[in-house]
C-alpha positions as a Python dict, from the first residue, in 0.01 Angstrom:
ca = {
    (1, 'X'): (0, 0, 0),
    (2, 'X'): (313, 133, -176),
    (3, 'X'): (639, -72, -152),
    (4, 'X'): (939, 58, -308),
    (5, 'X'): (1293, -130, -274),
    (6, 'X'): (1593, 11, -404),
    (7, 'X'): (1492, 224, -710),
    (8, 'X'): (1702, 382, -926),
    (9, 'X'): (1675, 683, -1181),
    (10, 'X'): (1964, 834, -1386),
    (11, 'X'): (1961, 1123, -1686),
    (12, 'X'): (2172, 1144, -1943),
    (13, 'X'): (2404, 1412, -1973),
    (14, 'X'): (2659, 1583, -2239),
    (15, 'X'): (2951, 1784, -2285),
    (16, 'X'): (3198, 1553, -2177),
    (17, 'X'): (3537, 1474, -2347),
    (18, 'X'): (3462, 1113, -2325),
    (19, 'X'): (3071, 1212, -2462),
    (20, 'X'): (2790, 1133, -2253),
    (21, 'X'): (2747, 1073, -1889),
    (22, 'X'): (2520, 983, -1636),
    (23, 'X'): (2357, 1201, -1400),
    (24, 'X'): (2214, 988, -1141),
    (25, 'X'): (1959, 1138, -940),
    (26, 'X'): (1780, 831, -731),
    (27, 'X'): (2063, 509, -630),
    (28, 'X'): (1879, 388, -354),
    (29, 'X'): (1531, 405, -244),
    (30, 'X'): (1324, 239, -76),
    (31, 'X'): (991, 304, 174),
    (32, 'X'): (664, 148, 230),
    (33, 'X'): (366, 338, 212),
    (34, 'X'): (85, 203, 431),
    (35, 'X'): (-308, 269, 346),
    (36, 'X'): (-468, 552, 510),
    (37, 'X'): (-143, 713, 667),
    (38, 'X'): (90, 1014, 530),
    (39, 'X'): (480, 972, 462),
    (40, 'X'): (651, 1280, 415),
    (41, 'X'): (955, 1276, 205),
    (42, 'X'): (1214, 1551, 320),
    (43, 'X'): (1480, 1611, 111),
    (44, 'X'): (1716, 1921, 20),
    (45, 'X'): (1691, 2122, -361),
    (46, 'X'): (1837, 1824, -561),
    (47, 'X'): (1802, 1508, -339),
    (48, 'X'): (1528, 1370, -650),
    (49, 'X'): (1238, 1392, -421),
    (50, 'X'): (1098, 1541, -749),
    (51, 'X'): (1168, 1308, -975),
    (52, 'X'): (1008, 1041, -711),
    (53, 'X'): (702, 1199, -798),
    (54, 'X'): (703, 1209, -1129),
    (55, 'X'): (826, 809, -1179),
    (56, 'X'): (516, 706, -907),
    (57, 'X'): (263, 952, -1124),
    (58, 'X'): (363, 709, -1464),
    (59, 'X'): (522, 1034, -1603),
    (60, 'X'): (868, 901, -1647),
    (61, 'X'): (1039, 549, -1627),
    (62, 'X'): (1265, 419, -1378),
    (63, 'X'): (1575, 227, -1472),
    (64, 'X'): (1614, -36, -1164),
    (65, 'X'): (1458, -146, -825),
    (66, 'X'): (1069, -215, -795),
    (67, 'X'): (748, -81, -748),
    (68, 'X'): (434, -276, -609),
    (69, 'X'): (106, -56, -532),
    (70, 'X'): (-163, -256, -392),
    (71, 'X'): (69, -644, -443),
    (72, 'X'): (74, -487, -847),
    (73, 'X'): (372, -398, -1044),
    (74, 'X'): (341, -10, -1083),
    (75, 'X'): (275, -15, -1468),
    (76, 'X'): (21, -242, -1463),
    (77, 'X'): (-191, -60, -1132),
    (78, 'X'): (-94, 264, -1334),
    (79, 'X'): (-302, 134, -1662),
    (80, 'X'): (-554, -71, -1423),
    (81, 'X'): (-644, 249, -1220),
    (82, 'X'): (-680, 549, -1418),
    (83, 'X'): (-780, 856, -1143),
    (84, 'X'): (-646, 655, -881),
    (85, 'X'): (-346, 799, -799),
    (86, 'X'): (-335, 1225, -836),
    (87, 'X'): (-95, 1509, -721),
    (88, 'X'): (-100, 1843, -597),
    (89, 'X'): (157, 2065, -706),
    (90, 'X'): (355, 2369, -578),
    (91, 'X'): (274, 2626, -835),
    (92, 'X'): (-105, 2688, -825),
    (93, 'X'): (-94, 2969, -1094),
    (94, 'X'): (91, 2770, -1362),
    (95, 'X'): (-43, 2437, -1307),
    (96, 'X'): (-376, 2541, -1411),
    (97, 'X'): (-527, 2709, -1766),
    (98, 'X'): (-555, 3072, -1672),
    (99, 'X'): (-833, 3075, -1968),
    (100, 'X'): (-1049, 2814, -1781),
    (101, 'X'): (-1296, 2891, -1516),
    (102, 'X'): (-1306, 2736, -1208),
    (103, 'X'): (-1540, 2457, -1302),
    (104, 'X'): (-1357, 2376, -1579),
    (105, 'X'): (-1044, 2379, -1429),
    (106, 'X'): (-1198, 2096, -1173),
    (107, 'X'): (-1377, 1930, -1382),
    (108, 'X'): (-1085, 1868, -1622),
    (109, 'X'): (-970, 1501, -1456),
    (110, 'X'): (-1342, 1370, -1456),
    (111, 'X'): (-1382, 1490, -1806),
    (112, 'X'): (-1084, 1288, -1924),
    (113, 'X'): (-1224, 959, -1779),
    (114, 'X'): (-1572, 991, -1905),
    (115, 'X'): (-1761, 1244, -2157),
    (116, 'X'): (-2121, 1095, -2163),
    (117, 'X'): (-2410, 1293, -2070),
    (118, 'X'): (-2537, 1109, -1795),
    (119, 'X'): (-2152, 1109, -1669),
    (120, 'X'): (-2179, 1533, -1726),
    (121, 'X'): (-2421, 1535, -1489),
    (122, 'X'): (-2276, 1317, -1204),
    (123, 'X'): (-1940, 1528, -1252),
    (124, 'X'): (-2168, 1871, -1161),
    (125, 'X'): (-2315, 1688, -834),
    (126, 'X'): (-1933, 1586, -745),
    (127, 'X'): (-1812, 1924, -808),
    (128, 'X'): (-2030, 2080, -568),
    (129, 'X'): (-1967, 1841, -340),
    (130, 'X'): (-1567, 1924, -328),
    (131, 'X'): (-1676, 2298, -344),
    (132, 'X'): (-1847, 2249, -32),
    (133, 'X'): (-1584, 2061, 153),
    (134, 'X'): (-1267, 2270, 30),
    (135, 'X'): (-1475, 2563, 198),
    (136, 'X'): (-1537, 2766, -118),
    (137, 'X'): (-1869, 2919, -269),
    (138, 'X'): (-1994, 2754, -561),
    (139, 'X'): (-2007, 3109, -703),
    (140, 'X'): (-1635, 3088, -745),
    (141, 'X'): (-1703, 2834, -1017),
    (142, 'X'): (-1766, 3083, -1266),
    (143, 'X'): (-1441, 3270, -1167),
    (144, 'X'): (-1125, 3261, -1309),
    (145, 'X'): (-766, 3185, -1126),
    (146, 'X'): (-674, 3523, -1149),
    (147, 'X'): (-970, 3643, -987),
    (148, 'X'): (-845, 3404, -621),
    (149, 'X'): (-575, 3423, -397),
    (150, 'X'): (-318, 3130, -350),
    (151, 'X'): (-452, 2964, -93),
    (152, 'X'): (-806, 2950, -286),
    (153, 'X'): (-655, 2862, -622),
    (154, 'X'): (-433, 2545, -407),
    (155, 'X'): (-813, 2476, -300),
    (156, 'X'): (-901, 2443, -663),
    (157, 'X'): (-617, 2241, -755),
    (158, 'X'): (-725, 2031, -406),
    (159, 'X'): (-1034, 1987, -527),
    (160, 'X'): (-906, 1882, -881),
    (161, 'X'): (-717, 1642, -757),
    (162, 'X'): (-1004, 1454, -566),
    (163, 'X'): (-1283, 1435, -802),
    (164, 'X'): (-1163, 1113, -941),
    (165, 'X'): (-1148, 965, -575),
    (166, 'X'): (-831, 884, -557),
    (167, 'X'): (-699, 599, -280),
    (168, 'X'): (-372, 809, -342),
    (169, 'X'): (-256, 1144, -312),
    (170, 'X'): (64, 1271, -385),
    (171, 'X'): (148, 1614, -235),
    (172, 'X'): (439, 1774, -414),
    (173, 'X'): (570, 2106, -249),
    (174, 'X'): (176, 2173, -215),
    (175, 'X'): (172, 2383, 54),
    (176, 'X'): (548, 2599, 32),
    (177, 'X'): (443, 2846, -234),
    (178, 'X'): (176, 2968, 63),
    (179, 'X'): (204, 3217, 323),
    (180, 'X'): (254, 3043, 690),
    (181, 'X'): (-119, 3153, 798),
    (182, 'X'): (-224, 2993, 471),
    (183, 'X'): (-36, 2673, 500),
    (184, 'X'): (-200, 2620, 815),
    (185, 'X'): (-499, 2640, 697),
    (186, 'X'): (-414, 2433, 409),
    (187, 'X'): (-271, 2152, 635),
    (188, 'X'): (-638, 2146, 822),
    (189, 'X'): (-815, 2127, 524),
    (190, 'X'): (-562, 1828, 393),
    (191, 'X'): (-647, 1634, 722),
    (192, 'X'): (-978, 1662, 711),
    (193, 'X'): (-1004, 1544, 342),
    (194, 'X'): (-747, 1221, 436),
    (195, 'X'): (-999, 1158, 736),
    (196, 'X'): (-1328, 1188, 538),
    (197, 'X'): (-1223, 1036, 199),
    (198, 'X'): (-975, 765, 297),
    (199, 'X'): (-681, 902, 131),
    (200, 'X'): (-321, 747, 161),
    (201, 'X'): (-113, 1076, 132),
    (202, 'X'): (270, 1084, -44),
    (203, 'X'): (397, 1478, 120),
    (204, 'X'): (730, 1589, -38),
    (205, 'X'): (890, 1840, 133),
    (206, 'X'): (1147, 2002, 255),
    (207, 'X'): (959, 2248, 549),
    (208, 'X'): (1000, 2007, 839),
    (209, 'X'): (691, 2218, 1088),
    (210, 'X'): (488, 2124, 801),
    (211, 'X'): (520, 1700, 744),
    (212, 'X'): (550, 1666, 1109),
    (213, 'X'): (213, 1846, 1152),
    (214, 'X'): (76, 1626, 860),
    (215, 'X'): (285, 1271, 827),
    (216, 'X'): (303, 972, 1028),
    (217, 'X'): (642, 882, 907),
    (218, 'X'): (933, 1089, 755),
    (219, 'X'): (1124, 918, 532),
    (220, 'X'): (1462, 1133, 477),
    (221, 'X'): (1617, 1175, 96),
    (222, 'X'): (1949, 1311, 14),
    (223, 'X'): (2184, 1208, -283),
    (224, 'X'): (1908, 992, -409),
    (225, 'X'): (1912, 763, -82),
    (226, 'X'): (1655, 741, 170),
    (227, 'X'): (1914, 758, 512),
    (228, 'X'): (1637, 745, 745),
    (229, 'X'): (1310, 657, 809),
    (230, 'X'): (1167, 810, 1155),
    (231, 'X'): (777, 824, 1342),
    (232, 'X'): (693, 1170, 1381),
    (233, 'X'): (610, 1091, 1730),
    (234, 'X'): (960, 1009, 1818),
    (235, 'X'): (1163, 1251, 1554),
    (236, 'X'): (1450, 1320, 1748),
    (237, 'X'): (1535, 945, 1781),
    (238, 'X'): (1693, 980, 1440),
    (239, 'X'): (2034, 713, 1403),
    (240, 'X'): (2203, 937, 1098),
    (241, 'X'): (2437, 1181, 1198),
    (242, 'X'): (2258, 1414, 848),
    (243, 'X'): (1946, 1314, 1018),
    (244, 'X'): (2030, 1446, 1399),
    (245, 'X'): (2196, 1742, 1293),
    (246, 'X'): (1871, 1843, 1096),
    (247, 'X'): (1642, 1826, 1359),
    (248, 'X'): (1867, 1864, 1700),
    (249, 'X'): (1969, 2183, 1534),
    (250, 'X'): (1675, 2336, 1669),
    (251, 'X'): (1441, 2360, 1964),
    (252, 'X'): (1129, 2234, 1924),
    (253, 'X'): (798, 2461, 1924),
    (254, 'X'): (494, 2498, 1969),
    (255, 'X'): (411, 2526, 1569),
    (256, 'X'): (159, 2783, 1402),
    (257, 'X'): (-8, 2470, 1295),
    (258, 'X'): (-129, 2395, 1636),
    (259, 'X'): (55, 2047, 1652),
    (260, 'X'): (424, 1858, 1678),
    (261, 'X'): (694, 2063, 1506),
    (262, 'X'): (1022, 2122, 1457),
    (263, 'X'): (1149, 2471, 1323),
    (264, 'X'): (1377, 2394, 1036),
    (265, 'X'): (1344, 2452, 635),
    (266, 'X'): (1617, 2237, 399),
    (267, 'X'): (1795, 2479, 147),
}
């Protein structure tokens, strides 16, 4: 489980008469993360849903609140549990080496964690494994990312993600650089791999059709506060004017991804 309670992230800025200021980009947030389910975090260009990410991946300090994963302070799991916690981002193309192959590109994590023969030769037999369930020839290992399409290189990046089995997965934007036929795929393939690998998934977003589809629970981020946390099952309960307004706005659908939906993308 993930438990965060009122966390708080500012930049420094400058240019000011009076010299530096604050730019503060999280005040208030706070959500609990249950194993085995999917929260979607929905926020507009600029709510910090971002910079979430990044502070939960270890990549940048927080300056007030908590963070427990698993009844641990988040430094300490972060050190404890190397490969335990990986993200998918939104750009495919620049978020992997366009020099690499394929197999390299996947087999980058595992390679980081353990370079022994006998640890060279379990990474090939989990490789082929992921190949097999991301739905891609193991031919394609000895391609290179400009040689796929988006939705195969966001299986790549998938499948990098996984091969250090993970309890958590955070999915940043994964899915919105993708065509809608794509994403729906995409979405499939992501609930089948929760399903059959146990995964606990983090979805940021801002394409509403998409974390209903996916999430359990929506948790709602703007101005660095989460206003609302809602079931997907029962979405248009929402208590926050913001909140009602967002998804009253609109009728709901039957969605592309074969599942709950409601039509509405944050700008």
């Amino acid at each position: 489980m993930i438990t965060v309670e009122h966390l708080k992230k500012s930049y420094k800025t400058t240019g000011t008469m009076f010299g530096s200021a604050k730019q503060h980009v999280l005040t208030d947030v706070s959500f609990h993360l249950r194993h085995g389910e999917c929260l979607g975090i929905v926020g507009e260009s600029g709510s910090g849903k971002s910079t979430l990410s990044r502070i939960l991946l270890g990549l940048e300090r927080y300056d007030g609140g908590t963070i427990l994963i698993d009844g641990m302070p988040h430094n300490k799991w972060v050190k404890q549990n190397k490969g335990k916690m990986s993200v998918v981002f939104q750009d495919y193309r620049t978020s992997v080496n366009p020099n690499w192959t394929i197999e390299q590109i996947i087999s980058e994590p595992l390679n980081m964690l353990c370079q022994s023969e006998g640890g060279r030769k379990q990474h090939a037999a989990i490789i082929a494994e992921l190949m097999e369930r991301i739905q891609l020839p193991r031919g394609y290992l000895h391609k290179h990312p400009h040689e796929l399409s988006g939705g195969q290189l966001q299986r790549i990046c998938i499948a990098r993600a996984l091969t250090t089995r993970p309890r958590y997965l955070i999915l940043d934007e994964a899915i919105s650089s993708l065509d809608v036929s794509v994403q729906s795929q995409i979405l499939t393939l992501l609930k089948e791999l929760q399903a059959e690998y146990s995964l606990t998934y983090l979805f940021i977003a801002h394409d509403l059709q998409a974390v209903t589809y996916l999430c359990d629970h929506l948790a709602f981020l703007r101005g660095g506060v989460i206003i609302e946390e809602l079931d997907c099952n029962h979405i248009h309960s929402a208590q926050n004017e913001y909140v009602q307004q967002l998804v009253g706005s609109v009728l709901p659908f039957q969605s592309a991804f074969g599942g709950r939906s409601t039509e509405r993308e944050l700008t």
